[in-house]
Amino acid sequence: MKIRDLDSDYGRQLYKLQKASYKVEADMIGYADIPPLLETYEHFIQCNESFICFLKGDALAGAISYTKENRLMRICRMVVHPDYFRQGIADTLLTALQLQGGWDTISVSTGKMNLPARKLYEKNGFTHKEDIEAAPLFFISSFEKQHSFYVRHDKKHNE
């Protein structure tokens, strides 16, 4: 499901989901000032990102948001409700995002100590680019993935 209007019931659910998900990350990496945790609802609904959501029944279990400009897709948020961790939801959202098309490169950043997120991106073909000190003793790791085009070359297609 794509969300277009964040000033809605789904927008409020996404905002709560974001807080729950990033609180777990903040505890894991030992850094409480992750920007999405500091973001107000008013700022959230003005983010100009596209969202793809994952529903389990009627429950909003996860979401990924992105922007796209000049064939560069930037993942802005990847959130899964803690009740649904380790069920493949982030992997499914990442696959759905890549199927959107219209991109040559996808970029994403995560806390350097967020090992589950790092493993997710590496497993899905993302390459670690660099670590940046975003705040004293707090590092962000950036990853990129280049679109690969598979072209089949066999006798039938060459005739």
PDB file of C-alpha atoms in Angstrom:
ATOM      1  CA  MET A   1       0.000   0.000   0.000  1.00  0.00           C
ATOM      2  CA  LYS A   2       1.310   3.454  -0.859  1.00  0.00           C
ATOM      3  CA  ILE A   3       0.482   6.376   1.412  1.00  0.00           C
ATOM      4  CA  ARG A   4       0.016   9.733  -0.254  1.00  0.00           C
ATOM      5  CA  ASP A   5      -1.576  11.809   2.520  1.00  0.00           C
ATOM      6  CA  LEU A   6       0.343  11.643   5.775  1.00  0.00           C
ATOM      7  CA  ASP A   7      -2.152  13.912   7.545  1.00  0.00           C
ATOM      8  CA  SER A   8      -4.519  10.984   7.956  1.00  0.00           C
ATOM      9  CA  ASP A   9      -5.151   8.020  10.227  1.00  0.00           C
ATOM     10  CA  TYR A  10      -2.417   6.077   8.386  1.00  0.00           C
ATOM     11  CA  GLY A  11      -0.071   9.016   8.824  1.00  0.00           C
ATOM     12  CA  ARG A  12      -0.644   8.980  12.568  1.00  0.00           C
ATOM     13  CA  GLN A  13      -0.103   5.204  12.634  1.00  0.00           C
ATOM     14  CA  LEU A  14       3.133   5.605  10.637  1.00  0.00           C
ATOM     15  CA  TYR A  15       4.345   8.270  13.035  1.00  0.00           C
ATOM     16  CA  LYS A  16       3.721   5.966  16.033  1.00  0.00           C
ATOM     17  CA  LEU A  17       5.332   3.044  14.204  1.00  0.00           C
ATOM     18  CA  GLN A  18       8.396   5.174  13.492  1.00  0.00           C
ATOM     19  CA  LYS A  19       8.755   6.104  17.163  1.00  0.00           C
ATOM     20  CA  ALA A  20       8.457   2.475  18.321  1.00  0.00           C
ATOM     21  CA  SER A  21      10.911   1.167  15.729  1.00  0.00           C
ATOM     22  CA  TYR A  22      13.571   3.858  16.129  1.00  0.00           C
ATOM     23  CA  LYS A  23      13.356   3.610  19.940  1.00  0.00           C
ATOM     24  CA  VAL A  24      14.586   0.006  19.637  1.00  0.00           C
ATOM     25  CA  GLU A  25      17.414   1.139  17.343  1.00  0.00           C
ATOM     26  CA  ALA A  26      18.364   3.965  19.723  1.00  0.00           C
ATOM     27  CA  ASP A  27      18.575   1.502  22.616  1.00  0.00           C
ATOM     28  CA  MET A  28      20.592  -0.954  20.493  1.00  0.00           C
ATOM     29  CA  ILE A  29      23.194   1.557  19.354  1.00  0.00           C
ATOM     30  CA  GLY A  30      23.291   3.599  22.556  1.00  0.00           C
ATOM     31  CA  TYR A  31      22.297   6.903  20.958  1.00  0.00           C
ATOM     32  CA  ALA A  32      18.938   8.465  21.874  1.00  0.00           C
ATOM     33  CA  ASP A  33      18.999  11.480  19.537  1.00  0.00           C
ATOM     34  CA  ILE A  34      18.214   9.677  16.270  1.00  0.00           C
ATOM     35  CA  PRO A  35      16.514  12.374  14.153  1.00  0.00           C
ATOM     36  CA  PRO A  36      13.245  10.441  13.600  1.00  0.00           C
ATOM     37  CA  LEU A  37      12.827  10.177  17.385  1.00  0.00           C
ATOM     38  CA  LEU A  38      13.127  13.946  17.703  1.00  0.00           C
ATOM     39  CA  GLU A  39      10.794  14.673  14.795  1.00  0.00           C
ATOM     40  CA  THR A  40       7.391  16.165  15.626  1.00  0.00           C
ATOM     41  CA  TYR A  41       4.227  14.934  13.938  1.00  0.00           C
ATOM     42  CA  GLU A  42       3.930  18.307  12.186  1.00  0.00           C
ATOM     43  CA  HIS A  43       7.397  17.890  10.660  1.00  0.00           C
ATOM     44  CA  PHE A  44       6.706  14.257   9.813  1.00  0.00           C
ATOM     45  CA  ILE A  45       3.619  15.008   7.718  1.00  0.00           C
ATOM     46  CA  GLN A  46       5.628  17.565   5.722  1.00  0.00           C
ATOM     47  CA  CYS A  47       8.466  15.149   4.850  1.00  0.00           C
ATOM     48  CA  ASN A  48       7.712  14.863   1.070  1.00  0.00           C
ATOM     49  CA  GLU A  49       8.673  11.191   1.040  1.00  0.00           C
ATOM     50  CA  SER A  50       6.812   8.327  -0.606  1.00  0.00           C
ATOM     51  CA  PHE A  51       5.866   5.436   1.675  1.00  0.00           C
ATOM     52  CA  ILE A  52       5.318   1.761   0.994  1.00  0.00           C
ATOM     53  CA  CYS A  53       3.588  -0.008   3.869  1.00  0.00           C
ATOM     54  CA  PHE A  54       3.331  -3.599   5.013  1.00  0.00           C
ATOM     55  CA  LEU A  55       0.090  -4.650   6.657  1.00  0.00           C
ATOM     56  CA  LYS A  56      -0.500  -7.762   8.779  1.00  0.00           C
ATOM     57  CA  GLY A  57      -4.263  -8.019   8.755  1.00  0.00           C
ATOM     58  CA  ASP A  58      -5.357  -4.528   9.788  1.00  0.00           C
ATOM     59  CA  ALA A  59      -2.098  -3.795  11.626  1.00  0.00           C
ATOM     60  CA  LEU A  60       0.558  -1.530  10.149  1.00  0.00           C
ATOM     61  CA  ALA A  61       3.592  -3.779  10.647  1.00  0.00           C
ATOM     62  CA  GLY A  62       6.252  -1.899   8.674  1.00  0.00           C
ATOM     63  CA  ALA A  63       7.036   0.827   6.174  1.00  0.00           C
ATOM     64  CA  ILE A  64       9.809   2.121   3.974  1.00  0.00           C
ATOM     65  CA  SER A  65       9.989   5.689   2.701  1.00  0.00           C
ATOM     66  CA  TYR A  66      12.023   7.118  -0.120  1.00  0.00           C
ATOM     67  CA  THR A  67      12.693  10.054  -2.383  1.00  0.00           C
ATOM     68  CA  LYS A  68      13.741   9.827  -6.004  1.00  0.00           C
ATOM     69  CA  GLU A  69      15.642  12.446  -7.976  1.00  0.00           C
ATOM     70  CA  ASN A  70      17.663  12.056 -11.182  1.00  0.00           C
ATOM     71  CA  ARG A  71      17.466   8.241 -10.985  1.00  0.00           C
ATOM     72  CA  LEU A  72      18.889   8.255  -7.433  1.00  0.00           C
ATOM     73  CA  MET A  73      16.524   6.686  -4.928  1.00  0.00           C
ATOM     74  CA  ARG A  74      17.214   7.510  -1.283  1.00  0.00           C
ATOM     75  CA  ILE A  75      15.760   5.361   1.438  1.00  0.00           C
ATOM     76  CA  CYS A  76      14.753   7.789   4.158  1.00  0.00           C
ATOM     77  CA  ARG A  77      13.101   5.486   6.692  1.00  0.00           C
ATOM     78  CA  MET A  78      12.857   1.743   7.199  1.00  0.00           C
ATOM     79  CA  VAL A  79      10.635   0.880  10.138  1.00  0.00           C
ATOM     80  CA  VAL A  80       9.151  -2.341  11.444  1.00  0.00           C
ATOM     81  CA  HIS A  81       7.028  -2.532  14.562  1.00  0.00           C
ATOM     82  CA  PRO A  82       8.920  -4.410  17.301  1.00  0.00           C
ATOM     83  CA  ASP A  83       6.061  -6.943  17.542  1.00  0.00           C
ATOM     84  CA  TYR A  84       6.878  -7.977  13.952  1.00  0.00           C
ATOM     85  CA  PHE A  85      10.683  -8.085  14.069  1.00  0.00           C
ATOM     86  CA  ARG A  86      12.439 -11.051  12.422  1.00  0.00           C
ATOM     87  CA  GLN A  87       9.528 -11.926  10.135  1.00  0.00           C
ATOM     88  CA  GLY A  88      11.093 -10.779   6.847  1.00  0.00           C
ATOM     89  CA  ILE A  89       9.076  -7.562   6.672  1.00  0.00           C
ATOM     90  CA  ALA A  90      12.061  -5.257   6.084  1.00  0.00           C
ATOM     91  CA  ASP A  91      13.317  -7.612   3.359  1.00  0.00           C
ATOM     92  CA  THR A  92       9.875  -7.588   1.695  1.00  0.00           C
ATOM     93  CA  LEU A  93       9.688  -3.786   1.863  1.00  0.00           C
ATOM     94  CA  LEU A  94      13.165  -3.446   0.379  1.00  0.00           C
ATOM     95  CA  THR A  95      12.207  -5.768  -2.488  1.00  0.00           C
ATOM     96  CA  ALA A  96       8.988  -3.826  -3.110  1.00  0.00           C
ATOM     97  CA  LEU A  97      10.973  -0.597  -3.229  1.00  0.00           C
ATOM     98  CA  GLN A  98      13.421  -1.964  -5.784  1.00  0.00           C
ATOM     99  CA  LEU A  99      10.506  -3.024  -7.984  1.00  0.00           C
ATOM    100  CA  GLN A 100       9.386   0.614  -8.208  1.00  0.00           C
ATOM    101  CA  GLY A 101      11.828   1.111 -11.084  1.00  0.00           C
ATOM    102  CA  GLY A 102      13.169   4.388 -12.421  1.00  0.00           C
ATOM    103  CA  TRP A 103      16.420   4.204 -10.478  1.00  0.00           C
ATOM    104  CA  ASP A 104      20.084   3.583 -11.216  1.00  0.00           C
ATOM    105  CA  THR A 105      21.309   3.867  -7.612  1.00  0.00           C
ATOM    106  CA  ILE A 106      19.691   3.380  -4.230  1.00  0.00           C
ATOM    107  CA  SER A 107      21.352   4.910  -1.182  1.00  0.00           C
ATOM    108  CA  VAL A 108      20.642   4.395   2.499  1.00  0.00           C
ATOM    109  CA  SER A 109      22.226   5.228   5.843  1.00  0.00           C
ATOM    110  CA  THR A 110      21.928   3.525   9.209  1.00  0.00           C
ATOM    111  CA  GLY A 111      23.653   3.623  12.555  1.00  0.00           C
ATOM    112  CA  LYS A 112      27.033   1.935  12.303  1.00  0.00           C
ATOM    113  CA  MET A 113      26.196  -0.265  15.295  1.00  0.00           C
ATOM    114  CA  ASN A 114      22.791  -1.304  13.894  1.00  0.00           C
ATOM    115  CA  LEU A 115      23.970  -4.746  12.846  1.00  0.00           C
ATOM    116  CA  PRO A 116      20.539  -6.098  11.778  1.00  0.00           C
ATOM    117  CA  ALA A 117      20.090  -3.186   9.351  1.00  0.00           C
ATOM    118  CA  ARG A 118      23.643  -3.495   8.019  1.00  0.00           C
ATOM    119  CA  LYS A 119      23.120  -7.219   7.415  1.00  0.00           C
ATOM    120  CA  LEU A 120      19.798  -6.534   5.666  1.00  0.00           C
ATOM    121  CA  TYR A 121      21.357  -4.096   3.201  1.00  0.00           C
ATOM    122  CA  GLU A 122      24.460  -6.203   2.569  1.00  0.00           C
ATOM    123  CA  LYS A 123      22.321  -9.328   2.015  1.00  0.00           C
ATOM    124  CA  ASN A 124      20.346  -7.376  -0.584  1.00  0.00           C
ATOM    125  CA  GLY A 125      23.386  -6.332  -2.612  1.00  0.00           C
ATOM    126  CA  PHE A 126      24.165  -2.954  -1.042  1.00  0.00           C
ATOM    127  CA  THR A 127      27.820  -1.971  -0.731  1.00  0.00           C
ATOM    128  CA  HIS A 128      29.177  -0.159   2.317  1.00  0.00           C
ATOM    129  CA  LYS A 129      30.517   3.205   1.178  1.00  0.00           C
ATOM    130  CA  GLU A 130      31.669   5.044   4.285  1.00  0.00           C
ATOM    131  CA  ASP A 131      31.178   5.762   7.965  1.00  0.00           C
ATOM    132  CA  ILE A 132      30.556   9.351   9.021  1.00  0.00           C
ATOM    133  CA  GLU A 133      30.743  10.737  12.544  1.00  0.00           C
ATOM    134  CA  ALA A 134      27.307  12.376  12.776  1.00  0.00           C
ATOM    135  CA  ALA A 135      27.754  13.395  16.416  1.00  0.00           C
ATOM    136  CA  PRO A 136      30.558  12.868  18.910  1.00  0.00           C
ATOM    137  CA  LEU A 137      31.157   9.094  19.069  1.00  0.00           C
ATOM    138  CA  PHE A 138      28.061   8.366  16.933  1.00  0.00           C
ATOM    139  CA  PHE A 139      28.699   7.031  13.433  1.00  0.00           C
ATOM    140  CA  ILE A 140      26.405   6.568  10.459  1.00  0.00           C
ATOM    141  CA  SER A 141      27.192   3.965   7.791  1.00  0.00           C
ATOM    142  CA  SER A 142      26.136   4.699   4.225  1.00  0.00           C
ATOM    143  CA  PHE A 143      25.361   2.025   1.649  1.00  0.00           C
ATOM    144  CA  GLU A 144      24.615   2.055  -2.078  1.00  0.00           C
ATOM    145  CA  LYS A 145      23.259  -0.356  -4.604  1.00  0.00           C
ATOM    146  CA  GLN A 146      23.639  -0.005  -8.352  1.00  0.00           C
ATOM    147  CA  HIS A 147      20.850  -1.248 -10.561  1.00  0.00           C
ATOM    148  CA  SER A 148      21.954  -4.338 -12.424  1.00  0.00           C
ATOM    149  CA  PHE A 149      20.401  -5.170 -15.722  1.00  0.00           C
ATOM    150  CA  TYR A 150      20.248  -8.816 -16.610  1.00  0.00           C
ATOM    151  CA  VAL A 151      20.230  -9.386 -20.356  1.00  0.00           C
ATOM    152  CA  ARG A 152      19.730 -12.885 -21.619  1.00  0.00           C
ATOM    153  CA  HIS A 153      21.967 -13.933 -24.497  1.00  0.00           C
ATOM    154  CA  ASP A 154      21.164 -17.253 -26.058  1.00  0.00           C
ATOM    155  CA  LYS A 155      20.682 -18.689 -29.507  1.00  0.00           C
ATOM    156  CA  LYS A 156      16.934 -17.980 -29.676  1.00  0.00           C
ATOM    157  CA  HIS A 157      17.364 -14.298 -28.908  1.00  0.00           C
ATOM    158  CA  ASN A 158      20.272 -13.827 -31.320  1.00  0.00           C
ATOM    159  CA  GLU A 159      18.417 -15.093 -34.391  1.00  0.00           C
TER     160      GLU A 159
END
